[in-house]
mmCIF file of C-alpha atoms and ligand atoms in Angstrom:
data_model
loop_
_atom_site.group_PDB
_atom_site.id
_atom_site.type_symbol
_atom_site.label_atom_id
_atom_site.label_comp_id
_atom_site.label_asym_id
_atom_site.label_seq_id
_atom_site.Cartn_x
_atom_site.Cartn_y
_atom_site.Cartn_z
ATOM 1 C CA MET A 185 0.000 0.000 0.000
ATOM 2 C CA THR A 186 1.800 3.080 -1.215
ATOM 3 C CA ASN A 187 -0.300 6.037 -0.110
ATOM 4 C CA PHE A 188 -0.718 5.143 3.571
ATOM 5 C CA PRO A 189 0.763 8.137 5.467
ATOM 6 C CA ILE A 190 2.961 6.005 7.699
ATOM 7 C CA ASP A 191 5.727 8.598 8.242
ATOM 8 C CA LYS A 192 3.224 11.201 9.376
ATOM 9 C CA ILE A 193 1.412 8.687 11.603
ATOM 10 C CA ARG A 194 4.612 7.616 13.344
ATOM 11 C CA LEU A 195 5.303 11.211 14.357
ATOM 12 C CA ASP A 196 2.072 11.101 16.382
ATOM 13 C CA PHE A 197 3.542 8.419 18.692
ATOM 14 C CA PRO A 198 6.326 9.814 20.900
ATOM 15 C CA ILE A 199 7.217 6.370 22.247
ATOM 16 C CA LEU A 200 8.223 5.169 18.780
ATOM 17 C CA GLN A 201 11.212 7.513 18.948
ATOM 18 C CA ARG A 202 12.752 5.783 21.952
ATOM 19 C CA LYS A 203 15.523 3.223 22.088
ATOM 20 C CA VAL A 204 15.455 -0.076 23.927
ATOM 21 C CA ASN A 205 18.755 -1.743 24.741
ATOM 22 C CA GLY A 206 20.443 0.822 22.530
ATOM 23 C CA LYS A 207 18.329 -0.111 19.490
ATOM 24 C CA PRO A 208 15.318 1.681 18.004
ATOM 25 C CA LEU A 209 12.161 0.317 19.599
ATOM 26 C CA VAL A 210 10.207 -2.050 17.352
ATOM 27 C CA TYR A 211 6.909 -2.439 19.170
ATOM 28 C CA LEU A 212 5.129 -5.635 18.102
ATOM 29 C CA ASP A 213 3.042 -6.301 21.204
ATOM 30 C CA ASN A 214 -0.010 -4.411 20.032
ATOM 31 C CA ALA A 215 -2.432 -7.208 20.837
ATOM 32 C CA ALA A 216 -1.499 -6.768 24.514
ATOM 33 C CA THR A 217 -1.782 -2.996 24.441
ATOM 34 C CA SER A 218 -1.489 -0.350 21.776
ATOM 35 C CA GLN A 219 0.633 2.776 21.923
ATOM 36 C CA THR A 220 -0.783 6.227 22.560
ATOM 37 C CA PRO A 221 -0.722 9.099 20.048
ATOM 38 C CA LYS A 222 0.016 12.628 21.211
ATOM 39 C CA GLN A 223 -3.576 13.636 20.421
ATOM 40 C CA VAL A 224 -4.705 11.310 23.245
ATOM 41 C CA ILE A 225 -1.806 12.258 25.545
ATOM 42 C CA ASP A 226 -2.679 15.950 25.028
ATOM 43 C CA CYS A 227 -6.294 15.217 25.897
ATOM 44 C CA ILE A 228 -5.192 13.637 29.201
ATOM 45 C CA VAL A 229 -2.849 16.538 30.026
ATOM 46 C CA GLU A 230 -5.589 19.037 29.189
ATOM 47 C CA TYR A 231 -8.087 17.287 31.446
ATOM 48 C CA TYR A 232 -5.803 17.318 34.485
ATOM 49 C CA SER A 233 -4.480 20.806 33.706
ATOM 50 C CA LEU A 234 -7.800 22.517 33.080
ATOM 51 C CA TYR A 235 -10.981 20.801 34.195
ATOM 52 C CA ASN A 236 -10.338 17.880 36.553
ATOM 53 C CA ALA A 237 -13.515 17.526 38.638
ATOM 54 C CA ASN A 238 -16.066 14.927 39.644
ATOM 55 C CA ILE A 239 -18.960 14.567 37.247
ATOM 56 C CA HIS A 240 -22.758 14.477 37.231
ATOM 57 C CA ARG A 241 -23.323 15.999 40.654
ATOM 58 C CA GLY A 242 -21.591 19.354 40.712
ATOM 59 C CA VAL A 243 -23.067 22.743 39.901
ATOM 60 C CA HIS A 244 -19.690 24.377 39.518
ATOM 61 C CA THR A 245 -18.141 25.108 36.130
ATOM 62 C CA LEU A 246 -15.347 22.544 36.239
ATOM 63 C CA SER A 247 -17.756 19.754 37.115
ATOM 64 C CA GLN A 248 -20.039 20.752 34.287
ATOM 65 C CA GLU A 249 -17.168 20.885 31.820
ATOM 66 C CA ALA A 250 -15.951 17.439 32.911
ATOM 67 C CA THR A 251 -19.503 16.049 32.728
ATOM 68 C CA ASP A 252 -20.021 17.484 29.247
ATOM 69 C CA ALA A 253 -16.716 16.069 27.997
ATOM 70 C CA TYR A 254 -17.411 12.642 29.526
ATOM 71 C CA GLU A 255 -20.908 12.474 28.039
ATOM 72 C CA ALA A 256 -19.589 13.737 24.692
ATOM 73 C CA ALA A 257 -17.132 10.821 24.714
ATOM 74 C CA ARG A 258 -19.994 8.406 25.387
ATOM 75 C CA GLU A 259 -21.795 9.862 22.377
ATOM 76 C CA LYS A 260 -18.687 9.494 20.160
ATOM 77 C CA ILE A 261 -18.405 5.865 21.209
ATOM 78 C CA ARG A 262 -22.113 5.311 20.545
ATOM 79 C CA VAL A 263 -21.755 6.709 17.049
ATOM 80 C CA HIS A 264 -18.576 4.698 16.408
ATOM 81 C CA PHE A 265 -20.256 1.387 17.233
ATOM 82 C CA ASN A 266 -23.589 2.550 15.800
ATOM 83 C CA ALA A 267 -25.567 1.803 18.968
ATOM 84 C CA LYS A 268 -29.124 3.085 18.805
ATOM 85 C CA HIS A 269 -29.287 4.706 22.257
ATOM 86 C CA ARG A 270 -26.700 6.484 24.435
ATOM 87 C CA GLU A 271 -28.005 4.500 27.443
ATOM 88 C CA GLU A 272 -26.658 1.370 25.755
ATOM 89 C CA ILE A 273 -23.055 2.534 26.217
ATOM 90 C CA ILE A 274 -21.805 1.621 29.711
ATOM 91 C CA PHE A 275 -18.345 2.801 30.726
ATOM 92 C CA THR A 276 -16.337 0.032 32.397
ATOM 93 C CA SER A 277 -12.744 -0.489 33.452
ATOM 94 C CA GLY A 278 -12.233 -2.670 30.373
ATOM 95 C CA THR A 279 -13.322 -5.808 28.574
ATOM 96 C CA THR A 280 -12.842 -7.967 31.661
ATOM 97 C CA GLU A 281 -15.221 -5.865 33.725
ATOM 98 C CA GLY A 282 -17.749 -5.696 30.903
ATOM 99 C CA ILE A 283 -17.888 -9.499 30.714
ATOM 100 C CA ASN A 284 -18.091 -9.869 34.497
ATOM 101 C CA LEU A 285 -20.923 -7.345 34.574
ATOM 102 C CA VAL A 286 -22.980 -9.374 32.098
ATOM 103 C CA ALA A 287 -22.079 -12.713 33.734
ATOM 104 C CA HIS A 288 -23.179 -11.309 37.097
ATOM 105 C CA GLY A 289 -26.483 -10.238 35.567
ATOM 106 C CA PHE A 290 -27.062 -13.676 34.077
ATOM 107 C CA SER A 291 -26.167 -15.402 37.359
ATOM 108 C CA LYS A 292 -29.528 -14.088 38.601
ATOM 109 C CA ARG A 293 -31.422 -15.382 35.575
ATOM 110 C CA LEU A 294 -30.128 -18.828 34.591
ATOM 111 C CA LYS A 295 -30.913 -22.160 36.210
ATOM 112 C CA LYS A 296 -30.026 -25.827 36.068
ATOM 113 C CA GLY A 297 -30.832 -27.268 32.641
ATOM 114 C CA ASP A 298 -29.889 -24.058 30.846
ATOM 115 C CA GLU A 299 -26.892 -24.187 28.536
ATOM 116 C CA VAL A 300 -24.334 -21.597 27.549
ATOM 117 C CA ILE A 301 -21.740 -21.852 24.770
ATOM 118 C CA VAL A 302 -18.144 -20.653 24.938
ATOM 119 C CA SER A 303 -15.683 -20.962 22.079
ATOM 120 C CA ALA A 304 -12.366 -22.785 22.311
ATOM 121 C CA LEU A 305 -10.602 -19.606 21.176
ATOM 122 C CA GLU A 306 -11.387 -17.435 24.177
ATOM 123 C CA HIS A 307 -9.205 -15.277 26.376
ATOM 124 C CA HIS A 308 -9.481 -16.340 30.026
ATOM 125 C CA SER A 309 -11.582 -13.260 30.718
ATOM 126 C CA ASN A 310 -14.315 -14.699 28.478
ATOM 127 C CA ILE A 311 -14.131 -18.102 30.172
ATOM 128 C CA VAL A 312 -13.656 -17.700 33.923
ATOM 129 C CA PRO A 313 -16.561 -15.292 34.678
ATOM 130 C CA TRP A 314 -18.916 -17.718 32.919
ATOM 131 C CA GLN A 315 -17.548 -20.713 34.803
ATOM 132 C CA MET A 316 -18.308 -18.808 38.009
ATOM 133 C CA MET A 317 -21.791 -18.048 36.724
ATOM 134 C CA CYS A 318 -22.345 -21.722 35.852
ATOM 135 C CA GLU A 319 -21.187 -22.791 39.323
ATOM 136 C CA GLU A 320 -23.691 -20.418 40.846
ATOM 137 C CA THR A 321 -26.656 -21.269 38.634
ATOM 138 C CA GLY A 322 -26.102 -24.902 37.644
ATOM 139 C CA ALA A 323 -26.137 -23.933 33.960
ATOM 140 C CA LYS A 324 -23.989 -26.105 31.697
ATOM 141 C CA LEU A 325 -20.930 -24.688 29.900
ATOM 142 C CA ARG A 326 -20.559 -26.209 26.431
ATOM 143 C CA VAL A 327 -17.502 -25.655 24.256
ATOM 144 C CA LEU A 328 -17.587 -24.756 20.588
ATOM 145 C CA PRO A 329 -14.417 -26.492 19.357
ATOM 146 C CA MET A 330 -11.660 -25.172 17.129
ATOM 147 C CA LEU A 331 -10.024 -26.645 14.030
ATOM 148 C CA PRO A 332 -6.264 -27.126 13.516
ATOM 149 C CA ASN A 333 -5.992 -23.927 11.422
ATOM 150 C CA GLY A 334 -7.386 -21.858 14.310
ATOM 151 C CA GLU A 335 -10.904 -21.444 12.912
ATOM 152 C CA LEU A 336 -14.020 -22.387 14.839
ATOM 153 C CA ASP A 337 -15.753 -25.620 13.909
ATOM 154 C CA MET A 338 -19.017 -24.186 12.661
ATOM 155 C CA ASN A 339 -20.503 -27.624 11.961
ATOM 156 C CA ALA A 340 -20.058 -28.467 15.613
ATOM 157 C CA TYR A 341 -21.690 -25.136 16.509
ATOM 158 C CA ALA A 342 -24.806 -26.094 14.548
ATOM 159 C CA ASP A 343 -25.045 -29.250 16.676
ATOM 160 C CA LEU A 344 -24.430 -27.452 19.968
ATOM 161 C CA VAL A 345 -27.155 -24.832 19.694
ATOM 162 C CA ASN A 346 -30.491 -26.111 20.963
ATOM 163 C CA ALA A 347 -33.626 -24.997 22.749
ATOM 164 C CA ASN A 348 -31.787 -24.948 26.102
ATOM 165 C CA THR A 349 -29.102 -22.555 24.854
ATOM 166 C CA LYS A 350 -29.513 -19.259 26.659
ATOM 167 C CA LEU A 351 -26.278 -17.465 25.926
ATOM 168 C CA VAL A 352 -23.317 -17.678 23.530
ATOM 169 C CA PHE A 353 -20.018 -15.840 24.147
ATOM 170 C CA VAL A 354 -17.298 -15.691 21.540
ATOM 171 C CA ASN A 355 -14.540 -13.278 20.657
ATOM 172 C CA HIS A 356 -14.684 -11.329 17.418
ATOM 173 C CA ILE A 357 -10.935 -11.872 16.951
ATOM 174 C CA SER A 358 -8.689 -14.285 18.842
ATOM 175 C CA ASN A 359 -5.869 -12.515 20.664
ATOM 176 C CA ALA A 360 -3.644 -15.608 20.524
ATOM 177 C CA LEU A 361 -4.066 -16.519 16.836
ATOM 178 C CA GLY A 362 -5.617 -13.520 15.102
ATOM 179 C CA THR A 363 -8.559 -15.530 13.695
ATOM 180 C CA ILE A 364 -11.537 -13.370 12.734
ATOM 181 C CA ASN A 365 -14.556 -15.375 13.793
ATOM 182 C CA PRO A 366 -17.784 -15.520 11.745
ATOM 183 C CA ILE A 367 -19.739 -13.674 14.423
ATOM 184 C CA LYS A 368 -22.617 -12.708 12.171
ATOM 185 C CA GLN A 369 -23.305 -16.372 11.477
ATOM 186 C CA ILE A 370 -22.854 -17.221 15.173
ATOM 187 C CA ILE A 371 -25.329 -14.512 16.207
ATOM 188 C CA GLU A 372 -27.909 -15.479 13.561
ATOM 189 C CA LYS A 373 -27.908 -19.104 14.660
ATOM 190 C CA ALA A 374 -28.186 -18.192 18.360
ATOM 191 C CA LYS A 375 -31.121 -15.863 17.625
ATOM 192 C CA LYS A 376 -33.046 -18.752 16.058
ATOM 193 C CA VAL A 377 -33.319 -20.391 19.499
ATOM 194 C CA GLY A 378 -33.723 -17.096 21.369
ATOM 195 C CA ALA A 379 -30.232 -17.163 22.936
ATOM 196 C CA ALA A 380 -28.418 -13.927 23.752
ATOM 197 C CA VAL A 381 -24.901 -13.335 22.381
ATOM 198 C CA LEU A 382 -21.952 -11.519 23.919
ATOM 199 C CA ILE A 383 -19.058 -10.714 21.605
ATOM 200 C CA ASP A 384 -15.668 -9.951 23.120
ATOM 201 C CA GLY A 385 -14.469 -7.230 20.790
ATOM 202 C CA ALA A 386 -11.200 -6.464 22.627
ATOM 203 C CA GLN A 387 -9.012 -7.551 19.717
ATOM 204 C CA ALA A 388 -11.357 -6.523 16.937
ATOM 205 C CA ALA A 389 -11.849 -2.917 18.029
ATOM 206 C CA PRO A 390 -8.404 -1.714 16.821
ATOM 207 C CA HIS A 391 -8.905 -3.301 13.395
ATOM 208 C CA ILE A 392 -12.610 -3.453 12.546
ATOM 209 C CA LYS A 393 -15.378 -0.953 13.099
ATOM 210 C CA ALA A 394 -18.175 -3.134 14.463
ATOM 211 C CA ASP A 395 -21.766 -2.064 13.808
ATOM 212 C CA VAL A 396 -23.784 -3.444 16.716
ATOM 213 C CA GLN A 397 -27.139 -2.830 15.029
ATOM 214 C CA ASP A 398 -26.122 -4.532 11.823
ATOM 215 C CA LEU A 399 -24.698 -7.459 13.824
ATOM 216 C CA ASP A 400 -27.869 -7.540 15.950
ATOM 217 C CA VAL A 401 -25.602 -8.458 18.865
ATOM 218 C CA ASP A 402 -26.855 -8.278 22.460
ATOM 219 C CA PHE A 403 -23.558 -7.333 24.142
ATOM 220 C CA TYR A 404 -20.243 -6.149 22.681
ATOM 221 C CA VAL A 405 -17.292 -5.378 24.966
ATOM 222 C CA VAL A 406 -14.047 -3.494 24.316
ATOM 223 C CA SER A 407 -11.028 -1.962 26.097
ATOM 224 C CA ALA A 408 -9.722 1.501 25.230
ATOM 225 C CA HIS A 409 -6.077 0.523 25.657
ATOM 226 C CA LYS A 410 -6.188 -1.804 22.640
ATOM 227 C CA MET A 411 -7.238 1.104 20.415
ATOM 228 C CA CYS A 412 -4.812 3.918 21.215
ATOM 229 C CA GLY A 413 -6.612 4.933 24.404
ATOM 230 C CA PRO A 414 -5.562 4.694 28.058
ATOM 231 C CA THR A 415 -5.631 1.615 30.285
ATOM 232 C CA GLY A 416 -8.357 1.076 32.881
ATOM 233 C CA VAL A 417 -11.318 2.111 30.745
ATOM 234 C CA GLY A 418 -13.571 0.351 28.282
ATOM 235 C CA VAL A 419 -17.133 0.084 27.149
ATOM 236 C CA LEU A 420 -19.893 -2.453 27.306
ATOM 237 C CA PHE A 421 -22.523 -2.065 24.636
ATOM 238 C CA GLY A 422 -25.715 -3.792 25.701
ATOM 239 C CA LYS A 423 -29.123 -3.737 24.064
ATOM 240 C CA LYS A 424 -31.368 -1.523 26.164
ATOM 241 C CA THR A 425 -33.919 -4.295 26.550
ATOM 242 C CA TRP A 426 -31.255 -6.534 28.114
ATOM 243 C CA LEU A 427 -29.644 -3.885 30.299
ATOM 244 C CA GLU A 428 -33.028 -2.958 31.716
ATOM 245 C CA LYS A 429 -33.568 -6.596 32.734
ATOM 246 C CA LEU A 430 -30.119 -7.334 34.211
ATOM 247 C CA HIS A 431 -29.415 -6.838 37.903
ATOM 248 C CA PRO A 432 -26.820 -4.116 38.693
ATOM 249 C CA TYR A 433 -23.264 -5.327 38.978
ATOM 250 C CA GLN A 434 -22.037 -3.095 41.792
ATOM 251 C CA GLY A 435 -23.830 -0.975 44.364
ATOM 252 C CA GLY A 436 -22.701 2.492 45.339
ATOM 253 C CA GLY A 437 -23.009 6.168 44.530
ATOM 254 C CA GLU A 438 -24.244 7.313 41.109
ATOM 255 C CA MET A 439 -26.210 4.123 40.400
ATOM 256 C CA ILE A 440 -29.182 4.837 42.668
ATOM 257 C CA ASP A 441 -32.485 6.610 42.385
ATOM 258 C CA GLN A 442 -33.537 6.624 46.081
ATOM 259 C CA VAL A 443 -31.689 5.216 49.104
ATOM 260 C CA SER A 444 -33.085 4.541 52.555
ATOM 261 C CA PHE A 445 -32.238 1.838 55.080
ATOM 262 C CA GLU A 446 -35.496 0.134 54.166
ATOM 263 C CA GLN A 447 -35.068 0.123 50.397
ATOM 264 C CA THR A 448 -32.964 1.358 47.501
ATOM 265 C CA THR A 449 -34.145 1.909 43.973
ATOM 266 C CA TYR A 450 -31.755 2.080 41.050
ATOM 267 C CA ALA A 451 -31.006 4.831 38.573
ATOM 268 C CA GLY A 452 -31.917 4.470 34.920
ATOM 269 C CA LEU A 453 -29.444 3.485 32.223
ATOM 270 C CA PRO A 454 -26.539 3.908 31.818
ATOM 271 C CA HIS A 455 -25.986 4.963 35.477
ATOM 272 C CA LYS A 456 -27.468 1.766 36.924
ATOM 273 C CA PHE A 457 -24.239 0.023 35.864
ATOM 274 C CA GLU A 458 -21.824 2.847 36.655
ATOM 275 C CA ALA A 459 -21.421 2.813 40.435
ATOM 276 C CA GLY A 460 -18.846 5.136 41.985
ATOM 277 C CA THR A 461 -16.599 7.782 40.482
ATOM 278 C CA PRO A 462 -15.607 6.491 37.062
ATOM 279 C CA ASN A 463 -12.333 6.876 35.188
ATOM 280 C CA ILE A 464 -13.434 10.294 33.956
ATOM 281 C CA CYS A 465 -10.226 11.261 32.206
ATOM 282 C CA GLY A 466 -9.981 7.745 30.735
ATOM 283 C CA GLY A 467 -13.469 7.967 29.249
ATOM 284 C CA ILE A 468 -12.752 11.349 27.696
ATOM 285 C CA ALA A 469 -9.416 10.124 26.334
ATOM 286 C CA PHE A 470 -11.148 7.024 24.931
ATOM 287 C CA GLY A 471 -13.293 9.419 22.890
ATOM 288 C CA ALA A 472 -10.135 11.168 21.658
ATOM 289 C CA ALA A 473 -8.605 7.804 20.693
ATOM 290 C CA ILE A 474 -11.695 6.901 18.667
ATOM 291 C CA ASP A 475 -11.511 10.265 16.908
ATOM 292 C CA TYR A 476 -7.845 9.647 16.155
ATOM 293 C CA MET A 477 -8.398 6.195 14.672
ATOM 294 C CA ASN A 478 -11.356 7.375 12.614
ATOM 295 C CA THR A 479 -9.261 10.200 11.191
ATOM 296 C CA ILE A 480 -6.872 7.599 9.793
ATOM 297 C CA GLY A 481 -9.814 5.415 8.784
ATOM 298 C CA PHE A 482 -10.523 1.786 9.557
ATOM 299 C CA GLU A 483 -10.521 0.667 5.933
ATOM 300 C CA ALA A 484 -7.061 2.129 5.341
ATOM 301 C CA ILE A 485 -5.844 0.620 8.622
ATOM 302 C CA ALA A 486 -7.177 -2.840 7.711
ATOM 303 C CA GLN A 487 -5.574 -2.772 4.261
ATOM 304 C CA TYR A 488 -2.188 -1.595 5.539
ATOM 305 C CA GLU A 489 -2.120 -4.103 8.399
ATOM 306 C CA HIS A 490 -3.112 -6.886 6.011
ATOM 307 C CA ASP A 491 -0.087 -6.046 3.843
ATOM 308 C CA LEU A 492 2.173 -6.134 6.932
ATOM 309 C CA LEU A 493 0.696 -9.492 7.908
ATOM 310 C CA VAL A 494 1.228 -11.011 4.458
ATOM 311 C CA LYS A 495 4.828 -9.843 4.297
ATOM 312 C CA ALA A 496 5.654 -11.028 7.824
ATOM 313 C CA THR A 497 3.941 -14.400 7.316
ATOM 314 C CA GLN A 498 5.787 -15.080 4.064
ATOM 315 C CA ALA A 499 9.171 -14.117 5.518
ATOM 316 C CA LEU A 500 8.742 -16.069 8.769
ATOM 317 C CA PHE A 501 7.525 -19.184 6.923
ATOM 318 C CA GLU A 502 10.908 -19.326 5.202
ATOM 319 C CA ILE A 503 12.739 -19.868 8.493
ATOM 320 C CA ASP A 504 13.484 -23.553 8.841
ATOM 321 C CA GLY A 505 11.693 -25.207 11.764
ATOM 322 C CA LEU A 506 9.366 -22.236 12.346
ATOM 323 C CA LYS A 507 5.702 -23.112 12.762
ATOM 324 C CA ILE A 508 2.886 -20.567 12.680
ATOM 325 C CA TYR A 509 -0.196 -21.367 14.766
ATOM 326 C CA GLY A 510 -3.416 -20.025 13.340
ATOM 327 C CA THR A 511 -3.625 -19.904 9.580
ATOM 328 C CA ALA A 512 -7.302 -19.031 9.260
ATOM 329 C CA LYS A 513 -8.497 -17.570 5.988
ATOM 330 C CA GLU A 514 -9.823 -14.523 7.804
ATOM 331 C CA LYS A 515 -7.231 -13.185 10.181
ATOM 332 C CA THR A 516 -5.784 -9.928 11.506
ATOM 333 C CA SER A 517 -2.195 -8.895 12.020
ATOM 334 C CA VAL A 518 -1.204 -11.390 14.709
ATOM 335 C CA ILE A 519 1.418 -14.088 14.154
ATOM 336 C CA SER A 520 1.854 -16.745 16.829
ATOM 337 C CA PHE A 521 4.814 -19.028 16.214
ATOM 338 C CA ASN A 522 7.422 -21.366 17.646
ATOM 339 C CA ILE A 523 10.730 -22.688 16.412
ATOM 340 C CA GLU A 524 11.252 -26.399 16.840
ATOM 341 C CA GLY A 525 13.273 -27.246 19.942
ATOM 342 C CA ILE A 526 13.415 -23.658 21.269
ATOM 343 C CA HIS A 527 11.364 -22.252 24.135
ATOM 344 C CA PRO A 528 9.327 -19.151 23.133
ATOM 345 C CA TYR A 529 10.593 -17.268 26.194
ATOM 346 C CA ASP A 530 14.187 -17.597 24.985
ATOM 347 C CA ILE A 531 13.303 -16.136 21.591
ATOM 348 C CA GLY A 532 11.432 -13.273 23.249
ATOM 349 C CA THR A 533 14.406 -12.486 25.473
ATOM 350 C CA ILE A 534 16.896 -12.376 22.620
ATOM 351 C CA VAL A 535 14.759 -10.262 20.303
ATOM 352 C CA ASP A 536 14.180 -7.818 23.191
ATOM 353 C CA LYS A 537 17.933 -7.315 23.366
ATOM 354 C CA LEU A 538 17.619 -6.163 19.746
ATOM 355 C CA GLY A 539 14.925 -3.633 20.672
ATOM 356 C CA ILE A 540 11.986 -5.747 19.503
ATOM 357 C CA ALA A 541 8.972 -6.155 21.792
ATOM 358 C CA VAL A 542 7.008 -9.364 21.231
ATOM 359 C CA ARG A 543 4.945 -11.351 23.703
ATOM 360 C CA THR A 544 5.694 -14.907 24.769
ATOM 361 C CA GLY A 545 3.583 -17.344 26.737
ATOM 362 C CA HIS A 546 0.003 -18.601 26.675
ATOM 363 C CA HIS A 547 -1.536 -15.155 25.982
ATOM 364 C CA CYS A 548 -4.272 -15.810 28.575
ATOM 365 C CA ALA A 549 -5.668 -18.466 26.230
ATOM 366 C CA LYS A 550 -4.516 -21.712 27.844
ATOM 367 C CA PRO A 551 -7.126 -23.890 26.121
ATOM 368 C CA ILE A 552 -5.652 -22.943 22.729
ATOM 369 C CA MET A 553 -2.156 -23.889 23.912
ATOM 370 C CA ASP A 554 -3.507 -27.173 25.290
ATOM 371 C CA TYR A 555 -5.155 -27.871 21.938
ATOM 372 C CA TYR A 556 -1.791 -27.533 20.181
ATOM 373 C CA LYS A 557 -0.019 -29.291 23.099
ATOM 374 C CA ILE A 558 2.457 -26.442 23.550
ATOM 375 C CA PRO A 559 3.325 -24.295 26.589
ATOM 376 C CA GLY A 560 3.048 -21.084 24.622
ATOM 377 C CA THR A 561 4.103 -19.201 21.534
ATOM 378 C CA VAL A 562 5.993 -16.118 20.463
ATOM 379 C CA ARG A 563 3.394 -13.606 19.352
ATOM 380 C CA ALA A 564 4.160 -10.666 17.082
ATOM 381 C CA SER A 565 1.165 -8.387 16.649
ATOM 382 C CA PHE A 566 1.219 -5.434 14.258
ATOM 383 C CA ALA A 567 -0.551 -2.094 14.348
ATOM 384 C CA PHE A 568 -1.054 0.554 11.685
ATOM 385 C CA TYR A 569 2.011 2.471 12.954
ATOM 386 C CA ASN A 570 4.384 -0.436 12.296
ATOM 387 C CA THR A 571 6.474 -0.472 9.139
ATOM 388 C CA PHE A 572 7.705 -2.988 6.609
ATOM 389 C CA GLU A 573 11.245 -2.269 7.849
ATOM 390 C CA GLU A 574 10.127 -3.357 11.321
ATOM 391 C CA VAL A 575 8.782 -6.590 9.862
ATOM 392 C CA GLU A 576 12.201 -7.161 8.326
ATOM 393 C CA ALA A 577 13.893 -6.342 11.654
ATOM 394 C CA LEU A 578 11.720 -8.973 13.348
ATOM 395 C CA VAL A 579 12.575 -11.612 10.763
ATOM 396 C CA GLN A 580 16.315 -10.935 11.078
ATOM 397 C CA ALA A 581 16.105 -10.962 14.889
ATOM 398 C CA VAL A 582 14.258 -14.288 14.924
ATOM 399 C CA LYS A 583 16.879 -15.768 12.579
ATOM 400 C CA LYS A 584 19.613 -14.536 14.899
ATOM 401 C CA ALA A 585 17.819 -15.939 17.968
ATOM 402 C CA LYS A 586 17.499 -19.277 16.197
ATOM 403 C CA GLU A 587 21.209 -19.330 15.401
ATOM 404 C CA MET A 588 22.140 -18.518 18.982
ATOM 405 C CA LEU A 589 19.760 -21.032 20.547
ATOM 406 C CA SER A 590 20.139 -24.002 18.176
HETATM 407 N N1 PMP B 809 -10.410 -10.538 25.475
HETATM 408 C C1 PMP B 809 -9.431 -10.516 24.570
HETATM 409 C C2 PMP B 809 -9.645 -11.201 23.251
HETATM 410 C C3 PMP B 809 -8.241 -9.861 24.860
HETATM 411 O O1 PMP B 809 -7.262 -9.845 23.967
HETATM 412 C C4 PMP B 809 -8.094 -9.210 26.104
HETATM 413 C C5 PMP B 809 -6.810 -8.480 26.457
HETATM 414 N N2 PMP B 809 -5.648 -9.217 26.203
HETATM 415 C C6 PMP B 809 -9.149 -9.252 27.006
HETATM 416 C C7 PMP B 809 -10.292 -9.922 26.653
HETATM 417 C C8 PMP B 809 -9.070 -8.592 28.344
HETATM 418 O O2 PMP B 809 -8.979 -7.211 28.198
HETATM 419 P P1 PMP B 809 -8.654 -6.279 29.466
HETATM 420 O O3 PMP B 809 -7.464 -6.883 30.123
HETATM 421 O O4 PMP B 809 -8.382 -4.949 28.840
HETATM 422 O O5 PMP B 809 -9.853 -6.296 30.324
#
């Protein structure tokens, strides 16, 4: 892709100028967290320099400015994901909290005999909260299996869904393998038996602009820090009809209508699920991050990252003994690999000495590692601010690590 303004984009990210171990930083751990452009950093500095105040309950100017900015960010996020109502956008501390919030709500609704479906490709945060919910309710957790290429076994899915299925939870994109899952098909099938669907969009949000109305999804969860925003903030989209039915996740200030020692009534949406002082600056900066990514454009990002992925995959495949896990037809810019006879941690340590940040380990997706019977992988994950030269640097560093460790 020739006209992608990569040089200009890189200037937006101060961290990309730094050196690590005396070498220029090559940051390829974007699936764990993305880097932050100065537009978002400036937004954070401006908040704390000019209008830091608690929101929603102050009459003074600063509080009103902070409230307006926070609610404007909610609106930006609503528009980005094309939710119908602003009340459907719940600020959370991230994907993990969004999933726990929904699982908590369903722990008051499900019962023995009910079934829920989890995919084999999930991050632990889309497994463990549901196991807890199943323990509490007696509902049965059923697993939608994966295929050797890292795709979901959609034939098996057809057999799993039945009249007892109440809920299906699947990620949009696997953080460990990069597989883009056929969520539209998954949602359609679940709807036929009246089951609700939660999509973990943590990995998809930096690459794909999801349209929650078009998907007809019940819940979609994301973290800001995967999409150029700060850590500790995220969003749960939930259909209003569902959020009205679910029990609040946490009690506290902000989420109430009336409180007495005899009885408390809850606030309307979205406040019912937003107990306590939220990450105000984080929410506002999340809005700035969404603006930033939309200025570059998700179609241009997807095309550029696809080209990086193709180049990196081809070059890594040529290294003798290197195996890539996850070769799905539809995949984003994540490459999980191992070299025969070498522990992933050792590769990660050597490439770090060369300034290259990759992740090693199970990537919080132990069931995938168990499926391949491996302890973990080396994972290189690319963002739109990475370059083809950085891909080449990775390939050379992996070759060097192989030489040193063989
Ligand atoms: N799901 C997926 C697919 C992820 O990649 C991650 C983050 N690695 C999470 C959930 C959890 O996100 P967070 O830690 O921001 O809550």
